């Protein structure tokens, strides 16, 4: 990421916001401005959901083995860029480099690799009856939303996206407004790994605007949230 202003990652590319609002992203150790981040308001949320719908048509039609291979390539890329991602995590949320390098990136890659192996095994069941049979089949839910916390942004992005993606869903991630950098970088690496456009989207903003627009959207099929209990209650109420 070489630009001083980061945009939202929608449909496999960075897209400019329709509004002029940005947020300063600070290094918590020094107070230095790392970059400015364009905020996703209602129009950007709508574009992200539309991109996820387009991506869903392609991604859900793939076999579990095909999805697993792409997930596995993403895990390999995370491991190959371990130091780069760890340094980005340190600058963004102020944790020790040892923790970021040994725990955060590695556990994120482990999670993706686990679900890469699980993807080809997802299937329904066959039930034999006297003169007939019944069967079940597993189908993707659709569009999932992941809302993360500030303290383990890369790890949470992997934990929320990998199981959804393995099952054929697409995802819109909203990282914590204080720590947006590694979720955006993971989305870039996912595109490099071979994910179709729209399968992984990242929108940035505050909970009361960006998050609120996501959780009430009628086309969102699942929400995964990590954060404060009070916020979780608000999300549950809004989503109901």
mmCIF file of C-alpha atoms in Angstrom:
data_model
loop_
_atom_site.group_PDB
_atom_site.id
_atom_site.type_symbol
_atom_site.label_atom_id
_atom_site.label_comp_id
_atom_site.label_asym_id
_atom_site.label_seq_id
_atom_site.Cartn_x
_atom_site.Cartn_y
_atom_site.Cartn_z
ATOM 1 C CA UNK A 1 0.000 0.000 0.000
ATOM 2 C CA UNK A 2 1.838 3.058 -1.230
ATOM 3 C CA UNK A 3 -0.927 5.648 -1.216
ATOM 4 C CA UNK A 4 -1.431 8.059 1.668
ATOM 5 C CA UNK A 5 -5.214 7.692 1.399
ATOM 6 C CA UNK A 6 -6.666 4.191 1.413
ATOM 7 C CA UNK A 7 -9.960 3.381 -0.223
ATOM 8 C CA UNK A 8 -12.507 0.659 0.333
ATOM 9 C CA UNK A 9 -11.828 -2.687 -1.309
ATOM 10 C CA UNK A 10 -14.916 -3.623 -3.327
ATOM 11 C CA UNK A 11 -15.284 -6.092 -6.173
ATOM 12 C CA UNK A 12 -11.605 -7.024 -6.297
ATOM 13 C CA UNK A 13 -10.234 -3.456 -6.432
ATOM 14 C CA UNK A 14 -9.942 -0.254 -4.441
ATOM 15 C CA UNK A 15 -12.858 2.078 -5.146
ATOM 16 C CA UNK A 16 -13.196 5.761 -4.381
ATOM 17 C CA UNK A 17 -15.803 6.843 -1.880
ATOM 18 C CA UNK A 18 -18.676 9.025 -2.995
ATOM 19 C CA UNK A 19 -18.163 11.166 0.109
ATOM 20 C CA UNK A 20 -15.117 13.213 1.041
ATOM 21 C CA UNK A 21 -14.986 11.907 4.616
ATOM 22 C CA UNK A 22 -11.738 10.302 5.748
ATOM 23 C CA UNK A 23 -10.344 9.042 9.022
ATOM 24 C CA UNK A 24 -6.782 9.499 10.244
ATOM 25 C CA UNK A 25 -5.169 6.136 10.960
ATOM 26 C CA UNK A 26 -2.603 6.622 13.727
ATOM 27 C CA UNK A 27 0.347 4.612 14.953
ATOM 28 C CA UNK A 28 -0.646 4.117 18.616
ATOM 29 C CA UNK A 29 2.978 4.006 19.770
ATOM 30 C CA UNK A 30 4.072 7.291 18.206
ATOM 31 C CA UNK A 31 0.881 9.157 17.308
ATOM 32 C CA UNK A 32 2.198 9.413 13.748
ATOM 33 C CA UNK A 33 -0.414 9.453 10.979
ATOM 34 C CA UNK A 34 0.096 6.255 9.007
ATOM 35 C CA UNK A 35 -2.452 7.159 6.341
ATOM 36 C CA UNK A 36 -5.942 8.455 5.834
ATOM 37 C CA UNK A 37 -8.786 6.020 5.193
ATOM 38 C CA UNK A 38 -11.838 6.827 3.111
ATOM 39 C CA UNK A 39 -15.024 6.023 5.014
ATOM 40 C CA UNK A 40 -17.685 3.769 3.555
ATOM 41 C CA UNK A 41 -21.120 5.283 3.896
ATOM 42 C CA UNK A 42 -24.438 3.946 2.590
ATOM 43 C CA UNK A 43 -23.480 4.098 -1.133
ATOM 44 C CA UNK A 44 -20.233 2.177 -0.555
ATOM 45 C CA UNK A 45 -21.990 -0.406 1.604
ATOM 46 C CA UNK A 46 -24.527 -0.870 -1.178
ATOM 47 C CA UNK A 47 -21.751 -1.312 -3.756
ATOM 48 C CA UNK A 48 -20.011 -3.852 -1.524
ATOM 49 C CA UNK A 49 -23.197 -5.885 -1.108
ATOM 50 C CA UNK A 50 -23.824 -5.765 -4.866
ATOM 51 C CA UNK A 51 -20.241 -6.910 -5.519
ATOM 52 C CA UNK A 52 -20.677 -9.745 -3.017
ATOM 53 C CA UNK A 53 -23.835 -10.839 -4.852
ATOM 54 C CA UNK A 54 -21.957 -10.934 -8.163
ATOM 55 C CA UNK A 55 -19.082 -12.850 -6.569
ATOM 56 C CA UNK A 56 -21.522 -15.295 -4.987
ATOM 57 C CA UNK A 57 -22.746 -16.509 -8.381
ATOM 58 C CA UNK A 58 -19.219 -17.571 -9.347
ATOM 59 C CA UNK A 59 -17.897 -18.696 -5.970
ATOM 60 C CA UNK A 60 -20.905 -20.786 -4.909
ATOM 61 C CA UNK A 61 -20.878 -22.598 -8.263
ATOM 62 C CA UNK A 62 -17.351 -23.898 -7.656
ATOM 63 C CA UNK A 63 -16.792 -27.284 -6.124
ATOM 64 C CA UNK A 64 -15.483 -27.529 -2.588
ATOM 65 C CA UNK A 65 -12.183 -28.816 -3.942
ATOM 66 C CA UNK A 66 -11.820 -25.763 -6.191
ATOM 67 C CA UNK A 67 -12.550 -23.399 -3.331
ATOM 68 C CA UNK A 68 -10.156 -25.316 -1.098
ATOM 69 C CA UNK A 69 -7.288 -24.930 -3.560
ATOM 70 C CA UNK A 70 -7.737 -21.161 -3.683
ATOM 71 C CA UNK A 71 -7.980 -20.932 0.102
ATOM 72 C CA UNK A 72 -4.819 -22.994 0.407
ATOM 73 C CA UNK A 73 -2.958 -20.615 -1.924
ATOM 74 C CA UNK A 74 -4.105 -17.721 0.263
ATOM 75 C CA UNK A 75 -2.693 -19.458 3.361
ATOM 76 C CA UNK A 76 0.625 -19.949 1.566
ATOM 77 C CA UNK A 77 0.753 -16.271 0.641
ATOM 78 C CA UNK A 78 0.153 -15.231 4.247
ATOM 79 C CA UNK A 79 3.041 -17.404 5.379
ATOM 80 C CA UNK A 80 5.292 -16.092 2.623
ATOM 81 C CA UNK A 81 4.520 -12.481 3.629
ATOM 82 C CA UNK A 82 4.645 -13.137 7.362
ATOM 83 C CA UNK A 83 7.160 -10.421 8.216
ATOM 84 C CA UNK A 84 5.504 -7.807 6.018
ATOM 85 C CA UNK A 85 2.070 -8.482 7.511
ATOM 86 C CA UNK A 86 3.435 -8.581 11.062
ATOM 87 C CA UNK A 87 5.111 -5.188 10.652
ATOM 88 C CA UNK A 88 1.877 -3.735 9.265
ATOM 89 C CA UNK A 89 -0.025 -5.139 12.254
ATOM 90 C CA UNK A 90 2.493 -3.678 14.687
ATOM 91 C CA UNK A 91 2.294 -0.215 13.116
ATOM 92 C CA UNK A 92 -1.494 -0.316 13.120
ATOM 93 C CA UNK A 93 -2.320 -1.639 16.588
ATOM 94 C CA UNK A 94 0.897 -1.331 18.588
ATOM 95 C CA UNK A 95 1.476 -4.936 19.590
ATOM 96 C CA UNK A 96 4.964 -6.490 19.903
ATOM 97 C CA UNK A 97 6.475 -7.743 16.647
ATOM 98 C CA UNK A 98 7.106 -11.141 18.212
ATOM 99 C CA UNK A 99 3.415 -11.654 18.897
ATOM 100 C CA UNK A 100 2.345 -10.438 15.469
ATOM 101 C CA UNK A 101 4.875 -12.608 13.646
ATOM 102 C CA UNK A 102 4.564 -15.799 15.697
ATOM 103 C CA UNK A 103 0.882 -15.690 16.640
ATOM 104 C CA UNK A 104 -1.243 -13.353 14.538
ATOM 105 C CA UNK A 105 -0.173 -14.057 10.978
ATOM 106 C CA UNK A 106 0.647 -17.713 11.629
ATOM 107 C CA UNK A 107 -2.699 -18.468 13.283
ATOM 108 C CA UNK A 108 -4.543 -16.632 10.505
ATOM 109 C CA UNK A 109 -2.791 -18.779 7.909
ATOM 110 C CA UNK A 110 -3.512 -21.916 9.976
ATOM 111 C CA UNK A 111 -7.212 -21.036 10.056
ATOM 112 C CA UNK A 112 -7.405 -20.546 6.296
ATOM 113 C CA UNK A 113 -5.484 -23.781 5.713
ATOM 114 C CA UNK A 114 -7.824 -25.717 8.016
ATOM 115 C CA UNK A 115 -10.922 -24.578 6.155
ATOM 116 C CA UNK A 116 -9.184 -25.132 2.832
ATOM 117 C CA UNK A 117 -8.961 -28.801 3.814
ATOM 118 C CA UNK A 118 -12.528 -28.840 5.095
ATOM 119 C CA UNK A 119 -14.082 -27.317 1.949
ATOM 120 C CA UNK A 120 -14.020 -30.517 -0.185
ATOM 121 C CA UNK A 121 -15.611 -32.558 2.623
ATOM 122 C CA UNK A 122 -18.784 -30.467 2.982
ATOM 123 C CA UNK A 123 -21.681 -32.609 1.815
ATOM 124 C CA UNK A 124 -25.184 -33.685 2.734
ATOM 125 C CA UNK A 125 -26.512 -37.092 3.779
ATOM 126 C CA UNK A 126 -28.393 -39.932 2.126
ATOM 127 C CA UNK A 127 -31.102 -41.783 4.025
ATOM 128 C CA UNK A 128 -32.334 -45.093 2.701
ATOM 129 C CA UNK A 129 -36.055 -45.851 3.199
ATOM 130 C CA UNK A 130 -38.010 -49.038 2.445
ATOM 131 C CA UNK A 131 -38.922 -48.226 -1.147
ATOM 132 C CA UNK A 132 -37.405 -44.807 -1.511
ATOM 133 C CA UNK A 133 -34.685 -42.562 -0.178
ATOM 134 C CA UNK A 134 -34.245 -39.067 1.180
ATOM 135 C CA UNK A 135 -31.224 -36.839 1.034
ATOM 136 C CA UNK A 136 -29.992 -33.525 2.340
ATOM 137 C CA UNK A 137 -27.611 -31.104 0.690
ATOM 138 C CA UNK A 138 -25.637 -28.204 2.077
ATOM 139 C CA UNK A 139 -25.896 -24.909 0.238
ATOM 140 C CA UNK A 140 -24.214 -21.541 0.850
ATOM 141 C CA UNK A 141 -26.188 -19.040 2.922
ATOM 142 C CA UNK A 142 -25.154 -16.121 0.719
ATOM 143 C CA UNK A 143 -23.553 -12.871 1.858
ATOM 144 C CA UNK A 144 -21.816 -12.811 5.233
ATOM 145 C CA UNK A 145 -20.676 -9.739 7.151
ATOM 146 C CA UNK A 146 -17.674 -9.796 9.473
ATOM 147 C CA UNK A 147 -17.180 -6.984 11.995
ATOM 148 C CA UNK A 148 -13.850 -7.097 13.788
ATOM 149 C CA UNK A 149 -12.150 -5.737 16.891
ATOM 150 C CA UNK A 150 -9.029 -3.570 17.016
ATOM 151 C CA UNK A 151 -6.681 -5.895 18.896
ATOM 152 C CA UNK A 152 -6.334 -8.856 16.497
ATOM 153 C CA UNK A 153 -7.426 -7.398 13.148
ATOM 154 C CA UNK A 154 -5.627 -9.779 10.793
ATOM 155 C CA UNK A 155 -6.426 -12.855 12.833
ATOM 156 C CA UNK A 156 -10.110 -11.916 13.121
ATOM 157 C CA UNK A 157 -10.350 -11.200 9.394
ATOM 158 C CA UNK A 158 -9.089 -14.730 8.699
ATOM 159 C CA UNK A 159 -11.255 -16.367 11.369
ATOM 160 C CA UNK A 160 -14.429 -14.744 10.089
ATOM 161 C CA UNK A 161 -13.818 -15.120 6.367
ATOM 162 C CA UNK A 162 -12.287 -18.602 6.055
ATOM 163 C CA UNK A 163 -15.279 -20.697 7.251
ATOM 164 C CA UNK A 164 -17.736 -18.569 5.279
ATOM 165 C CA UNK A 165 -15.653 -18.855 2.122
ATOM 166 C CA UNK A 166 -15.074 -22.585 2.478
ATOM 167 C CA UNK A 167 -18.852 -23.079 2.476
ATOM 168 C CA UNK A 168 -19.303 -21.065 -0.725
ATOM 169 C CA UNK A 169 -20.412 -17.759 0.788
ATOM 170 C CA UNK A 170 -19.027 -14.310 0.059
ATOM 171 C CA UNK A 171 -18.044 -11.774 2.702
ATOM 172 C CA UNK A 172 -17.993 -8.074 3.457
ATOM 173 C CA UNK A 173 -15.523 -7.297 6.244
ATOM 174 C CA UNK A 174 -15.627 -4.159 8.368
ATOM 175 C CA UNK A 175 -12.457 -3.998 10.446
ATOM 176 C CA UNK A 176 -12.310 -1.802 13.520
ATOM 177 C CA UNK A 177 -11.882 1.832 12.502
ATOM 178 C CA UNK A 178 -8.602 2.025 14.475
ATOM 179 C CA UNK A 179 -6.951 -0.886 12.643
ATOM 180 C CA UNK A 180 -7.974 -1.211 8.986
ATOM 181 C CA UNK A 181 -4.640 -1.975 7.328
ATOM 182 C CA UNK A 182 -4.186 -5.735 7.525
ATOM 183 C CA UNK A 183 -7.750 -6.635 6.532
ATOM 184 C CA UNK A 184 -7.210 -4.610 3.358
ATOM 185 C CA UNK A 185 -3.872 -6.319 2.747
ATOM 186 C CA UNK A 186 -5.426 -9.771 3.250
ATOM 187 C CA UNK A 187 -8.058 -8.867 0.640
ATOM 188 C CA UNK A 188 -5.267 -7.942 -1.789
ATOM 189 C CA UNK A 189 -3.508 -11.246 -1.173
ATOM 190 C CA UNK A 190 -6.786 -13.128 -1.604
ATOM 191 C CA UNK A 191 -7.150 -11.620 -5.068
ATOM 192 C CA UNK A 192 -3.570 -12.695 -5.802
ATOM 193 C CA UNK A 193 -4.455 -16.209 -4.625
ATOM 194 C CA UNK A 194 -7.238 -16.430 -7.204
ATOM 195 C CA UNK A 195 -10.446 -15.395 -5.447
ATOM 196 C CA UNK A 196 -12.958 -14.050 -7.983
ATOM 197 C CA UNK A 197 -13.860 -10.340 -7.720
ATOM 198 C CA UNK A 198 -16.535 -9.635 -5.127
ATOM 199 C CA UNK A 199 -15.925 -12.709 -3.000
ATOM 200 C CA UNK A 200 -13.997 -10.698 -0.388
ATOM 201 C CA UNK A 201 -14.794 -7.021 0.200
ATOM 202 C CA UNK A 202 -13.532 -4.661 2.911
ATOM 203 C CA UNK A 203 -15.331 -1.472 3.912
ATOM 204 C CA UNK A 204 -13.997 0.980 6.464
ATOM 205 C CA UNK A 205 -15.884 3.198 8.844
ATOM 206 C CA UNK A 206 -17.517 3.705 12.194
ATOM 207 C CA UNK A 207 -19.932 1.305 13.814
ATOM 208 C CA UNK A 208 -22.796 3.789 13.963
ATOM 209 C CA UNK A 209 -22.600 4.463 10.196
ATOM 210 C CA UNK A 210 -20.854 1.750 8.199
ATOM 211 C CA UNK A 211 -21.558 -1.055 10.646
ATOM 212 C CA UNK A 212 -25.172 0.012 11.105
ATOM 213 C CA UNK A 213 -25.768 0.060 7.336
ATOM 214 C CA UNK A 214 -24.365 -3.442 7.022
ATOM 215 C CA UNK A 215 -26.302 -5.124 9.810
ATOM 216 C CA UNK A 216 -29.717 -3.871 8.659
ATOM 217 C CA UNK A 217 -29.170 -4.592 4.972
ATOM 218 C CA UNK A 218 -31.852 -7.027 3.731
ATOM 219 C CA UNK A 219 -29.417 -8.918 1.480
ATOM 220 C CA UNK A 220 -27.046 -9.847 4.324
ATOM 221 C CA UNK A 221 -27.577 -13.464 5.375
ATOM 222 C CA UNK A 222 -25.151 -13.844 8.303
ATOM 223 C CA UNK A 223 -23.303 -11.536 10.687
ATOM 224 C CA UNK A 224 -20.207 -12.418 12.705
ATOM 225 C CA UNK A 225 -19.105 -9.864 15.295
ATOM 226 C CA UNK A 226 -16.197 -9.632 17.718
ATOM 227 C CA UNK A 227 -16.303 -6.789 20.219
ATOM 228 C CA UNK A 228 -18.137 -5.338 23.200
ATOM 229 C CA UNK A 229 -21.245 -7.029 24.575
ATOM 230 C CA UNK A 230 -23.263 -3.803 24.379
ATOM 231 C CA UNK A 231 -22.461 -3.467 20.681
ATOM 232 C CA UNK A 232 -23.355 -7.117 20.114
ATOM 233 C CA UNK A 233 -26.790 -6.490 21.672
ATOM 234 C CA UNK A 234 -27.356 -3.548 19.340
ATOM 235 C CA UNK A 235 -26.379 -5.662 16.339
ATOM 236 C CA UNK A 236 -28.638 -8.504 17.419
ATOM 237 C CA UNK A 237 -31.546 -6.122 17.851
ATOM 238 C CA UNK A 238 -30.949 -4.407 14.488
ATOM 239 C CA UNK A 239 -30.491 -7.687 12.619
ATOM 240 C CA UNK A 240 -33.679 -9.131 14.100
#
